[in-house]
Short mmCIF file of C-alpha atoms in Angstrom, two decimals:
data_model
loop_
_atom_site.label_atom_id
_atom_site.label_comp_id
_atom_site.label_asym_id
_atom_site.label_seq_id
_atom_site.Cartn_x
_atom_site.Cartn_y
_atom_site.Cartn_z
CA UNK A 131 -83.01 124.99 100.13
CA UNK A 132 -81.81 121.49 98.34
CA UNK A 133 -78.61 121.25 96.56
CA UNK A 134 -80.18 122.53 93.11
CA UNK A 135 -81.55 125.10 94.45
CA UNK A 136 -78.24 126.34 95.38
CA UNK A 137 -76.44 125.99 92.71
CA UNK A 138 -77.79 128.54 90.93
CA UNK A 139 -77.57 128.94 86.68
CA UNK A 140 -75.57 125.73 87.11
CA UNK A 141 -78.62 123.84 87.08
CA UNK A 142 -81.10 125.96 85.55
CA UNK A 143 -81.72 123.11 82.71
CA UNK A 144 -82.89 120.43 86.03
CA UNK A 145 -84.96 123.73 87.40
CA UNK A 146 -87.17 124.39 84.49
CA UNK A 147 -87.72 120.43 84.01
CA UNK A 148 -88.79 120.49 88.01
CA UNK A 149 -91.07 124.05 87.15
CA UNK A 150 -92.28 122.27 83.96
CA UNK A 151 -92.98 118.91 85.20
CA UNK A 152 -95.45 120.85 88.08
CA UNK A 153 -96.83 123.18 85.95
CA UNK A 154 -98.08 119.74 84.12
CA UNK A 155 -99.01 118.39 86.47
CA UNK A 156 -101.17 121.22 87.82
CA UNK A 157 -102.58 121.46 84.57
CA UNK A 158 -103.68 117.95 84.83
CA UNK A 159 -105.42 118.73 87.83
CA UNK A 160 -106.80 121.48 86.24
CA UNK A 161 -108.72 119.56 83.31
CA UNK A 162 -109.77 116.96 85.74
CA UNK A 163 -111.31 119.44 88.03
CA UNK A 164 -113.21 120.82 85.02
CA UNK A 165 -114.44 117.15 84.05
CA UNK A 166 -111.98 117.05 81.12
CA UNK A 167 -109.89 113.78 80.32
CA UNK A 168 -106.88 115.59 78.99
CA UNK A 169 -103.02 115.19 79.10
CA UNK A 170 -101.04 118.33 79.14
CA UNK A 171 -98.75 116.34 76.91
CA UNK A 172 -100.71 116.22 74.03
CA UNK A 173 -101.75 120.55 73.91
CA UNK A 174 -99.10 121.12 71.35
CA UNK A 175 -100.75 118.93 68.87
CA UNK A 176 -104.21 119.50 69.67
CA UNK A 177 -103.97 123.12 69.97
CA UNK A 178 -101.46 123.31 66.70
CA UNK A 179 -104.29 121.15 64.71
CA UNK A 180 -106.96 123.50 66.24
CA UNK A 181 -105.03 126.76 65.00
CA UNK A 182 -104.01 124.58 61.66
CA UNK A 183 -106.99 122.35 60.77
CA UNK A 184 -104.38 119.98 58.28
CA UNK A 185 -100.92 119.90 58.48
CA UNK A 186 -98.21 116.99 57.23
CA UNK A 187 -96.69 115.51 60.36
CA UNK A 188 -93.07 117.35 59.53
CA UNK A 189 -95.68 120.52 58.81
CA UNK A 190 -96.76 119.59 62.73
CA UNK A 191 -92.96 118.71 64.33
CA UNK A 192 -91.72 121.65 63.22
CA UNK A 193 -94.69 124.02 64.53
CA UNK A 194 -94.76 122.13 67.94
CA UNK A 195 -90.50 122.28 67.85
CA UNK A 196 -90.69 118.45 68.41
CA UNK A 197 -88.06 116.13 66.42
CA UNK A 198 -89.77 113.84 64.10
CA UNK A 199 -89.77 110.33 66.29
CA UNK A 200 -91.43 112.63 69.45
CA UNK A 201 -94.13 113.93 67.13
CA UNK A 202 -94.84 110.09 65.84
CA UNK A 203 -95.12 108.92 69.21
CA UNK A 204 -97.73 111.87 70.67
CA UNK A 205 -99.43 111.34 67.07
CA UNK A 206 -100.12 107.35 67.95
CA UNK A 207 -101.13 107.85 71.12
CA UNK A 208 -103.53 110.44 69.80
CA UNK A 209 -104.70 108.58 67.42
CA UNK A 210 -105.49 105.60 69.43
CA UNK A 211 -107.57 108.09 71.42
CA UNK A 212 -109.57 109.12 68.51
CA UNK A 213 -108.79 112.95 68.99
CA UNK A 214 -106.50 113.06 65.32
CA UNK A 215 -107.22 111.31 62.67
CA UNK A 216 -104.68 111.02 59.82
CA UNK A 217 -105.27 110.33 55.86
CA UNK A 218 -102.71 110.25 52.86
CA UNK A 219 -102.05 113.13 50.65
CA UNK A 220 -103.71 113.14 47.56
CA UNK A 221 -100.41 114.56 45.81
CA UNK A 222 -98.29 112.72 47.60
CA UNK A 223 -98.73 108.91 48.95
CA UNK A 224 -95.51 109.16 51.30
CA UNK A 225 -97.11 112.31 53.15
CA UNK A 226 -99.86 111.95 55.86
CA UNK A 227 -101.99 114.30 56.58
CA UNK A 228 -103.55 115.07 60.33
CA UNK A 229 -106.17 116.83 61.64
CA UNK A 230 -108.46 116.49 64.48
CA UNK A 231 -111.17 114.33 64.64
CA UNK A 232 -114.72 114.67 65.96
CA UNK A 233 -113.75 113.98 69.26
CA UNK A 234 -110.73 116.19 69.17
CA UNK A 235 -113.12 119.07 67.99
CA UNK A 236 -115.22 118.76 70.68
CA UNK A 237 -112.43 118.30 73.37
CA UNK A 238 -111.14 121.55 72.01
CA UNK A 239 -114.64 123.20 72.27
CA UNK A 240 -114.61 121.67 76.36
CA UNK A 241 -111.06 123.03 77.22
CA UNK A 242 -111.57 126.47 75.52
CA UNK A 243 -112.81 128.11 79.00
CA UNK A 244 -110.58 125.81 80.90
CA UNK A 245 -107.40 127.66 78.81
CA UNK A 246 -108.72 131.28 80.20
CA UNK A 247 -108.50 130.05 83.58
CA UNK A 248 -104.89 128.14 83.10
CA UNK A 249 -103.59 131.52 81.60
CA UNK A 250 -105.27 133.47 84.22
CA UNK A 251 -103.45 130.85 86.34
CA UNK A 252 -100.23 131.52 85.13
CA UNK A 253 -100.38 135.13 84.63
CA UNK A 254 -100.32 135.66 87.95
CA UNK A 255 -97.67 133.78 88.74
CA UNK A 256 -95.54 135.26 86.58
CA UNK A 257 -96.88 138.64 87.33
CA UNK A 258 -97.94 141.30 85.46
CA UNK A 259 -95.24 142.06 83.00
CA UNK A 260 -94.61 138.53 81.86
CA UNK A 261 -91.25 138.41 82.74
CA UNK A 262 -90.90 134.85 82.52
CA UNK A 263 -92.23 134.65 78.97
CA UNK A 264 -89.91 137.63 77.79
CA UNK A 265 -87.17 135.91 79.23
CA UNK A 266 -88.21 132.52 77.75
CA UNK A 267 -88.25 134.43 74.24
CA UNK A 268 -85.12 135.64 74.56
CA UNK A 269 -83.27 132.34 75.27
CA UNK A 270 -84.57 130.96 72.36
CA UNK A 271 -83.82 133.47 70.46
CA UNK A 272 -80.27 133.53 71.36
CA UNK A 273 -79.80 129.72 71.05
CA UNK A 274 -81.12 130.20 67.40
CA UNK A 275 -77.84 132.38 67.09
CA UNK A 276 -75.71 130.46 68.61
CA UNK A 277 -76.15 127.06 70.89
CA UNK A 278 -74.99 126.45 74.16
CA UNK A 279 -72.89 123.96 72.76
CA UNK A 280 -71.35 126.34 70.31
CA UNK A 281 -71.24 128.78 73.33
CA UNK A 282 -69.60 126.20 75.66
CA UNK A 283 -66.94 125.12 73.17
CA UNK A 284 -65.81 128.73 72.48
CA UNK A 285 -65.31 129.45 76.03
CA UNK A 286 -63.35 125.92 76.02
CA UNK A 287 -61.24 127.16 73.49
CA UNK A 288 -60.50 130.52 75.06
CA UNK A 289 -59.57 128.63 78.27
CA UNK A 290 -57.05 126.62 75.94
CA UNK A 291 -55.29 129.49 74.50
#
């Protein structure tokens, strides 16, 4: 066991980057192994624009819980692949519109069986009553109440009194 590993909740934020940056990277592996030339960085956009065939890109950053300049820079890189393609809004000039492309359509169309095997994947590792996911919710859900911040300077407070 390293030093993050024992330090418990303390570093829970550096644990789930460590479990998220391998789960990537798995997934990676994953599409590769199925012949698929696919980031696992770009799946919130793709999948959103699957789900959502047009959306604005604030429409998109706020589905995908990306700020704005994070959802410009997965949207160029996209683009630059040909799997989005973006147009202006008829009612309004400012606003650009995004959807997949051809390309992106039929990428989707390739990774569709490969998702039933990465959720097979990860349903057994986080076993049968989705513990992980319930837990996941409920973090989020809680910092929609009330931040850690917000959480952290209360207890600063307290500790002041």
């Amino acid at each position: 066991m390293n030093v993050i590993d024992e330090s418990g909740i303390l570093a829970i934020s550096t644990r789930l980057q460590r479990l998220s940056e391998q789960i990537r990277k798995d997934g990676f592996m994953v599409y590769k192994a199925n012949g698929i030339n696919f980031e696992p960085k770009w799946f919130p956009v793709i999948y959103t624009l699957h789900l959502k065939p047009v959306l604005s890109v604030v429409e998109l950053a706020t589905e995908i819980g990306y700020t704005h300049p994070s959802t410009i820079t997965l949207l160029k890189e996209l683009e630059k692949k040909k799997l989005i393609r973006s147009k202006k809004d008829k009612h309004d000039e400012r606003k650009r519109l995004l959807q997949l492309s051809e390309k992106g359509k039929k990428l989707v169309e390739e990774m569709q069986p490969v998702w039933g095997i990465i959720i097979a994947a990860i349903t057994e590792l986080t076993d049968t009553q989705n513990n992980l996911m319930k837990a996941i919710v409920e973090v989020e859900q809680q910092l929609q109440q009330k931040s850690f911040f917000e959480r952290a300077k209360a207890i600063m407070q307290m500790k002041n009194e």
